mmCIF file of C-alpha atoms and ligand atoms in Angstrom:
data_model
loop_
_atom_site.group_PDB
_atom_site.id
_atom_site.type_symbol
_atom_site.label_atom_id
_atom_site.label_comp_id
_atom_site.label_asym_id
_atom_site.label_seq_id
_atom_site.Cartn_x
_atom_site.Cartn_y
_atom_site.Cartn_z
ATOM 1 C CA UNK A 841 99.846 90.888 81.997
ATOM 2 C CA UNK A 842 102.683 92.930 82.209
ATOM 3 C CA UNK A 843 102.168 95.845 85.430
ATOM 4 C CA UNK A 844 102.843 99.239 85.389
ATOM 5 C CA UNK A 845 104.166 101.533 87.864
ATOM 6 C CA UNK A 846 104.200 105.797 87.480
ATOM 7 C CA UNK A 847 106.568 107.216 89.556
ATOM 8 C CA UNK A 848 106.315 110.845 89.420
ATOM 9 C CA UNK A 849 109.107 113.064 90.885
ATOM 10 C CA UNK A 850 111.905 112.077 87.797
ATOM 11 C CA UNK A 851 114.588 113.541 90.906
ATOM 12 C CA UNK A 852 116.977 111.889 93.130
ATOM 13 C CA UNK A 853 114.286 109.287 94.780
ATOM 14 C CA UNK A 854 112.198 108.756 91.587
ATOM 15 C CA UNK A 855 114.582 108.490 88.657
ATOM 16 C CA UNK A 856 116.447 105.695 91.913
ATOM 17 C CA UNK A 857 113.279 104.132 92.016
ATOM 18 C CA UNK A 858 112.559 103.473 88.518
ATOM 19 C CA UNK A 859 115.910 102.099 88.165
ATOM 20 C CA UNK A 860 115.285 99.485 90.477
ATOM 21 C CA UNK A 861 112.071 98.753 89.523
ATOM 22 C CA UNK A 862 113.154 98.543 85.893
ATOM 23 C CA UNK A 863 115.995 95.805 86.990
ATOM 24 C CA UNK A 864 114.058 93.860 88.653
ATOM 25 C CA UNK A 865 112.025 93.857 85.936
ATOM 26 C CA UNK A 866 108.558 94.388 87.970
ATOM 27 C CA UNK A 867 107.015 96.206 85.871
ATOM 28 C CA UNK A 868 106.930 98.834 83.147
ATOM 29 C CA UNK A 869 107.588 102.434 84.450
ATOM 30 C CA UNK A 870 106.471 105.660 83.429
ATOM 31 C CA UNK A 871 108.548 108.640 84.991
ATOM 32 C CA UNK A 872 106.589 111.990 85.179
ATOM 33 C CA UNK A 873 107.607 115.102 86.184
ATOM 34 C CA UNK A 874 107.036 118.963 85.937
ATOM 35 C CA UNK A 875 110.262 119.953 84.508
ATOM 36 C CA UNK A 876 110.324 118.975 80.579
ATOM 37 C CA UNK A 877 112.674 116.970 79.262
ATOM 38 C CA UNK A 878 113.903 115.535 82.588
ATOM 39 C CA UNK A 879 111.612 112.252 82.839
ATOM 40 C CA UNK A 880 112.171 111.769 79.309
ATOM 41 C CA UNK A 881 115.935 111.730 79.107
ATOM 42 C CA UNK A 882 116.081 109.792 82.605
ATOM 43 C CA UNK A 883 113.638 107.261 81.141
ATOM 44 C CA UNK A 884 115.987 107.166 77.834
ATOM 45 C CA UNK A 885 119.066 106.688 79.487
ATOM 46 C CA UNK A 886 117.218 103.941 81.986
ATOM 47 C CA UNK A 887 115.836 101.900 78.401
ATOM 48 C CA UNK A 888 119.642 102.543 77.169
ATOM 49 C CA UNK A 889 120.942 100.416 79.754
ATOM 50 C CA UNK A 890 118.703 97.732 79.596
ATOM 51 C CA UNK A 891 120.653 95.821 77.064
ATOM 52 C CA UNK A 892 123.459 95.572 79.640
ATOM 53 C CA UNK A 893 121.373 95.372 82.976
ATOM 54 C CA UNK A 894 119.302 92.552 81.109
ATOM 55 C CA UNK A 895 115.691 93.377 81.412
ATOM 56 C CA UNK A 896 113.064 93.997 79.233
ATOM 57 C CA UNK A 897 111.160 96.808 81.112
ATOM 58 C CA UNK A 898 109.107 99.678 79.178
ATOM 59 C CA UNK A 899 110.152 103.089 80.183
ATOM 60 C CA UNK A 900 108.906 106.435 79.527
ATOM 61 C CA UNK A 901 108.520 109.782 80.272
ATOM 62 C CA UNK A 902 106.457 112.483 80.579
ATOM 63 C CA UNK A 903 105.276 116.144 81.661
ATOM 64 C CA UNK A 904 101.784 115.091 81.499
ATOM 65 C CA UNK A 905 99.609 112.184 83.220
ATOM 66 C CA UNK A 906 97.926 110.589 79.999
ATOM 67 C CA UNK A 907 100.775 108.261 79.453
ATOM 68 C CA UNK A 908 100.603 106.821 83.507
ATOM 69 C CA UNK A 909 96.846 105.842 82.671
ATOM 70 C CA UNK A 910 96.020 102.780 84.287
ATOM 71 C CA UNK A 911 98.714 102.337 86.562
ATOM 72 C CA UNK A 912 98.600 99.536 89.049
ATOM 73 C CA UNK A 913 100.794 101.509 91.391
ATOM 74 C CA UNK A 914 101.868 105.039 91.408
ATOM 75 C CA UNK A 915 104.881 106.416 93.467
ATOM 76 C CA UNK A 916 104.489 109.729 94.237
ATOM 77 C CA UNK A 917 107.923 111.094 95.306
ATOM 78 C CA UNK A 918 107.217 114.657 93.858
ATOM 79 C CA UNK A 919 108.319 117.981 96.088
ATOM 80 C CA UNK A 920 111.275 119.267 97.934
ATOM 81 C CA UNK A 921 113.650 117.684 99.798
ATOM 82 C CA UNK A 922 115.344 118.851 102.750
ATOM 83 C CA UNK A 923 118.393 121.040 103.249
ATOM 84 C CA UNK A 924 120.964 121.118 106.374
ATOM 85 C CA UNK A 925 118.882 122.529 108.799
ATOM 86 C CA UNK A 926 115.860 121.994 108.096
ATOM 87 C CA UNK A 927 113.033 119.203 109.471
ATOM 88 C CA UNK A 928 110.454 117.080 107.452
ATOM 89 C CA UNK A 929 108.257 119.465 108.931
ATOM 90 C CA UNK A 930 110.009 122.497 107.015
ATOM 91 C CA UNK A 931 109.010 121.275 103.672
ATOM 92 C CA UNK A 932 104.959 120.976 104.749
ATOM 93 C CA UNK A 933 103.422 124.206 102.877
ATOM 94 C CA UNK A 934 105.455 123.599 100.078
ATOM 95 C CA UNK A 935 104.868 119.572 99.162
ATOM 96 C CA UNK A 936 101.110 120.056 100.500
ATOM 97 C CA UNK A 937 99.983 121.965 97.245
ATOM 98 C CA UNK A 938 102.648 119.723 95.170
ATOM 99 C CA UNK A 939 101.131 116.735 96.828
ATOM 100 C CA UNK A 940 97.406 118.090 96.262
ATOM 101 C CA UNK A 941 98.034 118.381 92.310
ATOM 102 C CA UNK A 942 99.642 115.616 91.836
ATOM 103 C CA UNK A 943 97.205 113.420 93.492
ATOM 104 C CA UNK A 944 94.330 115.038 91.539
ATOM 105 C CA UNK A 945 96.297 114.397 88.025
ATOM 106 C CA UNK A 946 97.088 110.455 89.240
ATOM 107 C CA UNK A 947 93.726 109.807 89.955
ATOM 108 C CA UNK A 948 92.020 110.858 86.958
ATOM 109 C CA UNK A 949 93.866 108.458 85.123
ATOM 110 C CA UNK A 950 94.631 105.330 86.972
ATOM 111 C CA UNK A 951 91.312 105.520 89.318
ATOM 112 C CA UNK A 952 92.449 102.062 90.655
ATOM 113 C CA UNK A 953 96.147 102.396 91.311
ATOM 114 C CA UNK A 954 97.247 102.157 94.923
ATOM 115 C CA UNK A 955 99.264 105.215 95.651
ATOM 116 C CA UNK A 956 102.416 104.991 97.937
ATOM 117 C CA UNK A 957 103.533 107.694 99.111
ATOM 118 C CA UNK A 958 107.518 109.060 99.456
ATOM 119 C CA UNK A 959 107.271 112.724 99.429
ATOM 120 C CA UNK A 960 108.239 114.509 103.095
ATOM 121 C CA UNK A 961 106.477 115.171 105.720
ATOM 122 C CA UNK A 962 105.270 111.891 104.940
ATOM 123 C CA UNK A 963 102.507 111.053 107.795
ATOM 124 C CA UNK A 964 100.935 114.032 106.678
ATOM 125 C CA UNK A 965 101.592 113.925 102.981
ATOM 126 C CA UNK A 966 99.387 110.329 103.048
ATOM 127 C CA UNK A 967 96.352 112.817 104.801
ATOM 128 C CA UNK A 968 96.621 114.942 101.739
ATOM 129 C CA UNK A 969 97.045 112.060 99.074
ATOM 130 C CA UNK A 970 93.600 109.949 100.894
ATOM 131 C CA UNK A 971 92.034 113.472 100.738
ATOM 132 C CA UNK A 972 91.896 114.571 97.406
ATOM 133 C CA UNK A 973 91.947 110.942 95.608
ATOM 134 C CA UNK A 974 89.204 109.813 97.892
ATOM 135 C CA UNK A 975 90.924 106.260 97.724
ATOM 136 C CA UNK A 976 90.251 103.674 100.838
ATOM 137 C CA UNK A 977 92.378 103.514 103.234
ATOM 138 C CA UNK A 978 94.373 100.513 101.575
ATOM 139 C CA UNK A 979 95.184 101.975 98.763
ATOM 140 C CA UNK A 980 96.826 105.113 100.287
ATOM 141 C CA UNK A 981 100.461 103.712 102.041
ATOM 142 C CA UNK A 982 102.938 105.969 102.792
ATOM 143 C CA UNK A 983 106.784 104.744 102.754
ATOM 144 C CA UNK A 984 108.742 105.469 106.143
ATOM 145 C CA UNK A 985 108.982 102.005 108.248
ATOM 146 C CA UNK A 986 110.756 99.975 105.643
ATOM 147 C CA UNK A 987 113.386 102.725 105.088
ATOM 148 C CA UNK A 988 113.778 103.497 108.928
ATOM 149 C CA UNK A 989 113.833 100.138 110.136
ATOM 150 C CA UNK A 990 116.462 99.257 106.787
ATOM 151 C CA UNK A 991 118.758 101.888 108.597
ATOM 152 C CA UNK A 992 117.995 100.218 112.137
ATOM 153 C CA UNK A 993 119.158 97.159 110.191
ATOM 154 C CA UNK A 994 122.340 98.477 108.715
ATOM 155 C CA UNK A 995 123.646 99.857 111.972
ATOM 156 C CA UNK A 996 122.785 96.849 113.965
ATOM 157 C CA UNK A 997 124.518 94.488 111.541
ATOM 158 C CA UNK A 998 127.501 96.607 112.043
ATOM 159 C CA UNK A 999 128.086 97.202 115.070
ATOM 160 C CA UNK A 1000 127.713 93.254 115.277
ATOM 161 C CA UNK A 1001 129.505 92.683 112.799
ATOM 162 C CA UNK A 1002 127.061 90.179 110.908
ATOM 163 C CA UNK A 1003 125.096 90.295 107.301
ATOM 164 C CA UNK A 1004 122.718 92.479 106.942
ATOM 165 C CA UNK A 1005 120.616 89.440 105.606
ATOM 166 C CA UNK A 1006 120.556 88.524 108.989
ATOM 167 C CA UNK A 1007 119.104 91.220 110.939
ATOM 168 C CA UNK A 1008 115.290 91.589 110.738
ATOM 169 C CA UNK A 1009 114.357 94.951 113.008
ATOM 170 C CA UNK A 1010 110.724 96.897 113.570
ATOM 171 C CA UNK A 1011 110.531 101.045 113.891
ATOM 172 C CA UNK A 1012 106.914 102.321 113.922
ATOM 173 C CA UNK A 1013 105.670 105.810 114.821
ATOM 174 C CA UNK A 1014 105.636 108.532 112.289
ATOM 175 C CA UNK A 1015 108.330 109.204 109.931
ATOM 176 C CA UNK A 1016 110.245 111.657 111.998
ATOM 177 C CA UNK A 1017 111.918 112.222 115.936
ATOM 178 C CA UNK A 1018 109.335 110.710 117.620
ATOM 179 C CA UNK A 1019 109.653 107.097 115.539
ATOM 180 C CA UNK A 1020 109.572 104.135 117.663
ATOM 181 C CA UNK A 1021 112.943 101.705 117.069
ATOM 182 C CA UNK A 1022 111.561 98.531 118.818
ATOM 183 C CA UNK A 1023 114.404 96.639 120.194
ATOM 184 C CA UNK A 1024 112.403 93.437 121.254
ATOM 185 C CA UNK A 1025 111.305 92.670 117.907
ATOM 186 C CA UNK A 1026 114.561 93.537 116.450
ATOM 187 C CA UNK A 1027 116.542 90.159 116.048
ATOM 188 C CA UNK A 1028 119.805 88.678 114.662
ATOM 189 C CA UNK A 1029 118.844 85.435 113.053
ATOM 190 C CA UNK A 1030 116.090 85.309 115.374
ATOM 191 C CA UNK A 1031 117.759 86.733 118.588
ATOM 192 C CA UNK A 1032 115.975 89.948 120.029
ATOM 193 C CA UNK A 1033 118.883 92.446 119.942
ATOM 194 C CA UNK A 1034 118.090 92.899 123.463
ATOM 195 C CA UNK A 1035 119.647 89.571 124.262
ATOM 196 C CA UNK A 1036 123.079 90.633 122.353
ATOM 197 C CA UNK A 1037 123.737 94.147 122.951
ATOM 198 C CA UNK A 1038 123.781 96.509 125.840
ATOM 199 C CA UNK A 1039 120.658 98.795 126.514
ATOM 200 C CA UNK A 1040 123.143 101.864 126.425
ATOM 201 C CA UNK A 1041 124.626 100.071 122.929
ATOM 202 C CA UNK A 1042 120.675 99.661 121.631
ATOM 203 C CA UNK A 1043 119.905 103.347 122.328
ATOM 204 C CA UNK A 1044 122.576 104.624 120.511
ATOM 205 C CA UNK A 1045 121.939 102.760 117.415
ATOM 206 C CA UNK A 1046 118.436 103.823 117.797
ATOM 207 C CA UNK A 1047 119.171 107.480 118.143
ATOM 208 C CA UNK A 1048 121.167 107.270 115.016
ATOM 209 C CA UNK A 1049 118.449 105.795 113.390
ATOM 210 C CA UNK A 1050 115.978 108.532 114.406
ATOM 211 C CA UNK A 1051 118.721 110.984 112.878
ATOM 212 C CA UNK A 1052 118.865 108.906 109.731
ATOM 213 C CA UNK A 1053 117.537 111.935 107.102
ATOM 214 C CA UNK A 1054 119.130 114.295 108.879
ATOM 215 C CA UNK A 1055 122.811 112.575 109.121
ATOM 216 C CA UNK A 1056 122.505 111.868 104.997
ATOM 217 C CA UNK A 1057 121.260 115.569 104.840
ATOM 218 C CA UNK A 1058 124.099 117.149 106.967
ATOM 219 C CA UNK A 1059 126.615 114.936 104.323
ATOM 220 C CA UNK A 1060 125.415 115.423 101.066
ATOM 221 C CA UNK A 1061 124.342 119.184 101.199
ATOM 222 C CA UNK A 1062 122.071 119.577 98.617
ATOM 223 C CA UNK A 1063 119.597 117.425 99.234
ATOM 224 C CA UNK A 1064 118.624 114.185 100.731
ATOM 225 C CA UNK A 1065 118.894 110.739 101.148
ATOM 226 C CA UNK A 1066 117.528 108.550 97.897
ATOM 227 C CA UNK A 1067 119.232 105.341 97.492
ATOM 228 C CA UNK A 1068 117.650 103.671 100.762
ATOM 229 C CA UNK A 1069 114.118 105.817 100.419
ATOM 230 C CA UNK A 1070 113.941 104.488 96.339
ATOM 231 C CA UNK A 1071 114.938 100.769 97.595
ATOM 232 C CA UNK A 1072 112.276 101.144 100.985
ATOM 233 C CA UNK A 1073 109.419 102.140 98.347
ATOM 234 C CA UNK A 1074 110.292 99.612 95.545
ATOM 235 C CA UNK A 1075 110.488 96.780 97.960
ATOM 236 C CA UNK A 1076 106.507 97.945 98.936
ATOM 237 C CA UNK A 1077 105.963 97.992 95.413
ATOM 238 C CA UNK A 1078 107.156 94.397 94.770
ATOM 239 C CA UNK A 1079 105.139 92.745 97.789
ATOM 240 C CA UNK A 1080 101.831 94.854 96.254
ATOM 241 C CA UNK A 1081 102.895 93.645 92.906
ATOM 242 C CA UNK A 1082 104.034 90.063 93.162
ATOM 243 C CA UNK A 1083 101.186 89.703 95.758
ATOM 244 C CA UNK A 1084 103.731 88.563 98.105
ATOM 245 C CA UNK A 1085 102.357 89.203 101.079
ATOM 246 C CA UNK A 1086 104.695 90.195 102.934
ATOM 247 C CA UNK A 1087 104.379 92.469 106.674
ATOM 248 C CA UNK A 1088 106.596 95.618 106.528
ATOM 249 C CA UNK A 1089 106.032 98.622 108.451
ATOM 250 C CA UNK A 1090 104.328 101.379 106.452
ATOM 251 C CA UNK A 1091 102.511 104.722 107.648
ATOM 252 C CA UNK A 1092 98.749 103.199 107.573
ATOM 253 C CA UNK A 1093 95.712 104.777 108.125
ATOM 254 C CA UNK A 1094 94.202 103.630 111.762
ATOM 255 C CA UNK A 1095 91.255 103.537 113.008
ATOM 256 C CA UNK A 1096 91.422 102.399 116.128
ATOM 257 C CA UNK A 1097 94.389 99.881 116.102
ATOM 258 C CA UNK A 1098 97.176 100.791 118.777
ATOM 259 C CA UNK A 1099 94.518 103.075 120.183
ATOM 260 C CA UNK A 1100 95.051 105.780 117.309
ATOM 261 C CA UNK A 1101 91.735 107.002 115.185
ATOM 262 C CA UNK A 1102 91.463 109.160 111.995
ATOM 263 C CA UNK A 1103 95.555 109.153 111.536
ATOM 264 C CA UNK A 1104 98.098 107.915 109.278
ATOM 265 C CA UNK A 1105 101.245 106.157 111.668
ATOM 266 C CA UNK A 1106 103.748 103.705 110.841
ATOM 267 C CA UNK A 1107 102.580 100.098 111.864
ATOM 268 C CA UNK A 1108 103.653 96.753 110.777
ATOM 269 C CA UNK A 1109 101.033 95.893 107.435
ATOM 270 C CA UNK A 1110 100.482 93.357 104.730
ATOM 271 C CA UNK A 1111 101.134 94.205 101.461
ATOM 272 C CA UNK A 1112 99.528 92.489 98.867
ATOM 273 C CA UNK A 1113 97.881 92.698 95.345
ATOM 274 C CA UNK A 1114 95.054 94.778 97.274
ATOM 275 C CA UNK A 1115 97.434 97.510 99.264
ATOM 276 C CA UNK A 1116 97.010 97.121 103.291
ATOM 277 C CA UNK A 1117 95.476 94.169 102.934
ATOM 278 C CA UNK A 1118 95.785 93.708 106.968
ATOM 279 C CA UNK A 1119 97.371 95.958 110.153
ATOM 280 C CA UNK A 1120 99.068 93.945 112.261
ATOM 281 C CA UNK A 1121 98.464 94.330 116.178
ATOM 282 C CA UNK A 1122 101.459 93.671 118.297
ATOM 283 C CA UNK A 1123 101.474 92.984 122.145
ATOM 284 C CA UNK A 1124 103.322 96.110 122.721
ATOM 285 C CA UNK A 1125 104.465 96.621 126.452
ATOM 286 C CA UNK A 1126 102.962 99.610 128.342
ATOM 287 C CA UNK A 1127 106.361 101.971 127.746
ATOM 288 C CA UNK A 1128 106.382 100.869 124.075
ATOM 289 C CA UNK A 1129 102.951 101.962 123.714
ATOM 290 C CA UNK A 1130 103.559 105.389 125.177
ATOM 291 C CA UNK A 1131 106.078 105.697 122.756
ATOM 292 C CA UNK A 1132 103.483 104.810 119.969
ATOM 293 C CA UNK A 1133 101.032 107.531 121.147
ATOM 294 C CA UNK A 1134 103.630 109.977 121.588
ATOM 295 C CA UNK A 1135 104.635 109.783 118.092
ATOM 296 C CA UNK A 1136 100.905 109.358 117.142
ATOM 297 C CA UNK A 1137 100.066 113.402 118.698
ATOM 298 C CA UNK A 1138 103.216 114.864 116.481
ATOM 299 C CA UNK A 1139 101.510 113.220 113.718
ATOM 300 C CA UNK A 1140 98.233 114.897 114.608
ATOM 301 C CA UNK A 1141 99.960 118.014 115.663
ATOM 302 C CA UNK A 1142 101.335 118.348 112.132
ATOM 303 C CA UNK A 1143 98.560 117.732 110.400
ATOM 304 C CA UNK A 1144 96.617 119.934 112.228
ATOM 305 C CA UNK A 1145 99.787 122.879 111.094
ATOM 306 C CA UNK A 1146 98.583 121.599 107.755
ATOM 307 C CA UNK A 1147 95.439 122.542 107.819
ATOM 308 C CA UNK A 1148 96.296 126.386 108.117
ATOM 309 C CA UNK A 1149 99.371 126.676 105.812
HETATM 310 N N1 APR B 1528 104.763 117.554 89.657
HETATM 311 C C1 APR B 1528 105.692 116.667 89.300
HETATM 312 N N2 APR B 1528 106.963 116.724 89.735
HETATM 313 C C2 APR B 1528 107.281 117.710 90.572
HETATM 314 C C3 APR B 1528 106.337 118.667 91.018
HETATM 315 C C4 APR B 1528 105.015 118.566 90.511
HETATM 316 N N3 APR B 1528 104.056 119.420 90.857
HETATM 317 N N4 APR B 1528 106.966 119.530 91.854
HETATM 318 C C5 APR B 1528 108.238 119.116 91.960
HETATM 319 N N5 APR B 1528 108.436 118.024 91.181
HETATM 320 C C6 APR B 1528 109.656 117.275 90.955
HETATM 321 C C7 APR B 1528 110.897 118.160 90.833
HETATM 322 O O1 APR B 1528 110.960 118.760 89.548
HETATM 323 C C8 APR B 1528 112.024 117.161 91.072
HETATM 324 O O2 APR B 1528 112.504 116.585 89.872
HETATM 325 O O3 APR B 1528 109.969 116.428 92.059
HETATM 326 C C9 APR B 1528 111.341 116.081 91.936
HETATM 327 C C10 APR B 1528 111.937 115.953 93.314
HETATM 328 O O4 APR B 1528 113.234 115.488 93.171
HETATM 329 P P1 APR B 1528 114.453 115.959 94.089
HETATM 330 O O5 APR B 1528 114.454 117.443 94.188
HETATM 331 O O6 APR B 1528 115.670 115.264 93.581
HETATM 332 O O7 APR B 1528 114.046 115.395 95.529
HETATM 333 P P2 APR B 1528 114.180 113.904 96.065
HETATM 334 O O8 APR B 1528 115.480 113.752 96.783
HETATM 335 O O9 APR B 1528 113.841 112.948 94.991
HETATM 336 O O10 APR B 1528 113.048 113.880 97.193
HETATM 337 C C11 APR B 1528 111.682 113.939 96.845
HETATM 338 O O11 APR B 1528 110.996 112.552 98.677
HETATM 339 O O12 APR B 1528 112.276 111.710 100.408
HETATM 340 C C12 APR B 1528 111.367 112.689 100.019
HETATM 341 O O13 APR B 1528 111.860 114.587 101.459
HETATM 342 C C13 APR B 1528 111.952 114.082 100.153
HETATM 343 O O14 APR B 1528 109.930 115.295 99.785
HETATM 344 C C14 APR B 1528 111.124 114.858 99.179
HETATM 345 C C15 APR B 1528 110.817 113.834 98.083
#
C-alpha cells in the first residue's frame, strides 16, 4: 500500500521536505498550511515536476486537516523560524500555541500517525506535541541529532578532506548550545576522529557545529536553515517508513536511560515501522555524561519557561 506523509508548515523546511520525500518516491504527501493557497500551489508546482524528476508521488494541499487523514507519518514543521539574533529559545511562546493546534488538528485525523517533530525549540516542542496528542512515547520523535550530527559530518569531512560518505559522527543533548558532539564515536571509515585530528582541531569543529542554526541564520537573514533540517527529518521518515531500522540520534522521550526521567533529549534510537522502536545506551565516559546531564537541565529549564508563557 502506498504511505502517506502530511507535512504541515508548506515554508522553507516543509515545502524542502516534501520535495524530497516526493523524489524519493516514499510516499504520497499532503502539504498543509494556514496561509491559503500556499500548500496548494507548492504541492502543484512539486506534481508539475514529477514528469521530469521521475516519480509517481501524490501531492496535495491544503488549509484544512481532512485531506492528511490517515497519515502514517506527519511532519510538523509549522511556526517561526529564527532571525539574527535570536535563540531557539526566542521562538518558545510563539510555536507553543502553533505547536498546540496543530497537534490537536493532526490527531483527530490520523490517530495512528507517528509525529516527528521539526518546529524550534525542538526538545520542548516534542513536550507539547506528546501532550496534547496523548501519543506514546514512540510515536512522538523530534528531529535535531540527525541534522546536528549531518553538520558534525560535513565539517569533519572537510577539514579532512574525505567524502562525506565516509564520515559517520554522534551529537546528543538537546537541540541547542548545550548539544553533546561526541568525538569518540565520530569515525572516518571507522577511525574515531580522535585518532586523526588534534583535540584543539576536534573542538573547533564541534563549536561550529553547536553554532550550526545560528551561522545559517547570521547568512541568510530572513530566516533559517532548511535544506539540511528537510533532509535530517526525511531521512527519519524513510527508516520509519521502509522499516529500515536504522539508529540515528533523535530527541526521545527518557525515562530513565542516561539517568534522565520525564524529558525529551537527543539519544541515539531505532527507527522503524513502529517510531522509537528502541533507545540505545552507550558506555559514555564520566565527562561525556556530564555533558549529557548538562544539556538534559537546559532542556528541563526550558520547558519549565514553557509552562508560564
Ligand atoms: N498551522 C499551519 N501552518 C502554520 C501555522 C499553523 N498554525 N503557523 C504558521 N504556519 C506556517 C507558516 O505559514 C509558514 O508557511 O509554517 C510555515 C513556516 O515556514 P517558514 O516561515 O518558512 O519557516 P521554516 O524555515 O520552514 O521553519 C519552520 O522549523 O527549523 C524550524 O526553527 C524553525 O520553528 C521553525 C520551523
Amino acid at each position: 500500500m502506498v504511505k502517506k506523509v502530511t507535512v504541515v508548515g508548506a515554508g522553507n523546511v516543509g515545502a524542502t521536505a516534501a520535495q524530497r520525500l516526493a523524489e524519493k518516491e516514499l510516499c504520497d504527501v499532503v502539504l498543509i498550511d494556514i496561509i491559503e493557497g500556499i500548500p496548494q500551489g507548492k504541492a502543484l508546482d512539486l506534481a508539475e515536476a514529477a514528469p521530469i524528476e521521475k516519480h509517481d508521488a501524490h501531492l496535495a494541499g491544503a488549509n484544512n486537516y481532512e485531506a492528511s487523514a490517515n497519515s502514517d507519518i506527519v511532519i510538523i514543521t509549522a511556526g517561526i523560524p529564527r532571525k539574527p539574533g535570536m535563540s531557539r529559545d526566542n521562538l518558545l511562546a510563539t510555536n507553543k500555541g502553533i505547536i498546540k493546534s496543530v497537534t490537536k488538528e493532526v490527531i483527530k485525523y490520523s490517530p495512528k500517525a507517528i509525529l516527528i517533530i521539526v518546529s524550534n525549540p525542538l526538545d520542548a516542542m516534542c513536550h507539547v506535541a506528546m501532550e496534547e496528542s496523548g501519543f506514546p512515547k514512540q510515536r512522538v520523535i523530534g528531529m535535531a541529532g540527525v541534522l546536528d550530527s549531518a553538520r558534525f559530518r560535513a565539517f569533519i569531512a572537510e577539514e579532512l578532506n574525505v567524502s562525506v560518505e565516509n564520515i559517520q559522527a554522534l551529537v546528543l543533548g538537546g537541540h541547542g548550545d548545550t548539544m553533546v558532539p561526541l568525538p569518540r564515536f565520530s569515525t572516518v571509515a571507522g577511525v574515531p576522529i580522535t585518532e586523526l585530528m588534534s583535540a584543539k582541531r576536534i573542538e573547533k569543529l564541534a563549536t561550529r557545529t553547536r553554532n550550526g542554526g545560528a551561522e545559517i541564520v547570521g547568512l541568510l537573514k530572513t530566516g533559517s536553515a532548511y535544506y539540511a533540517p528537510a533532509s535530517a527529518a526525511v531521512e527519519m521518515a524513510e527508516s520509519i517508513l521502509k522499516d529500515k531500522k536504522k539508529i540515528l540520534p533523535c530527541a526521545a522521550y527518557l525515562e530513565g536511560e542516561y539517568g534522565i526521567s520525564g524529558l525529551f533529549v537527543g539519544v541515539p534510537v531505532k527507527l522503524g515501522k513502529n517510531g522509537v522502536e528502541e533507545i540505545i545506551s552507550l558506555n559514555l565516559t564520566a565527562e561525556e555524561k556530564k555533558a549529557l546531564l548538562k544539556s538534559a537541565v537546559a532542556v528541563q529549564e526550558l520547558v519549565d519557561a514553557m509552562k508560564k508563557v
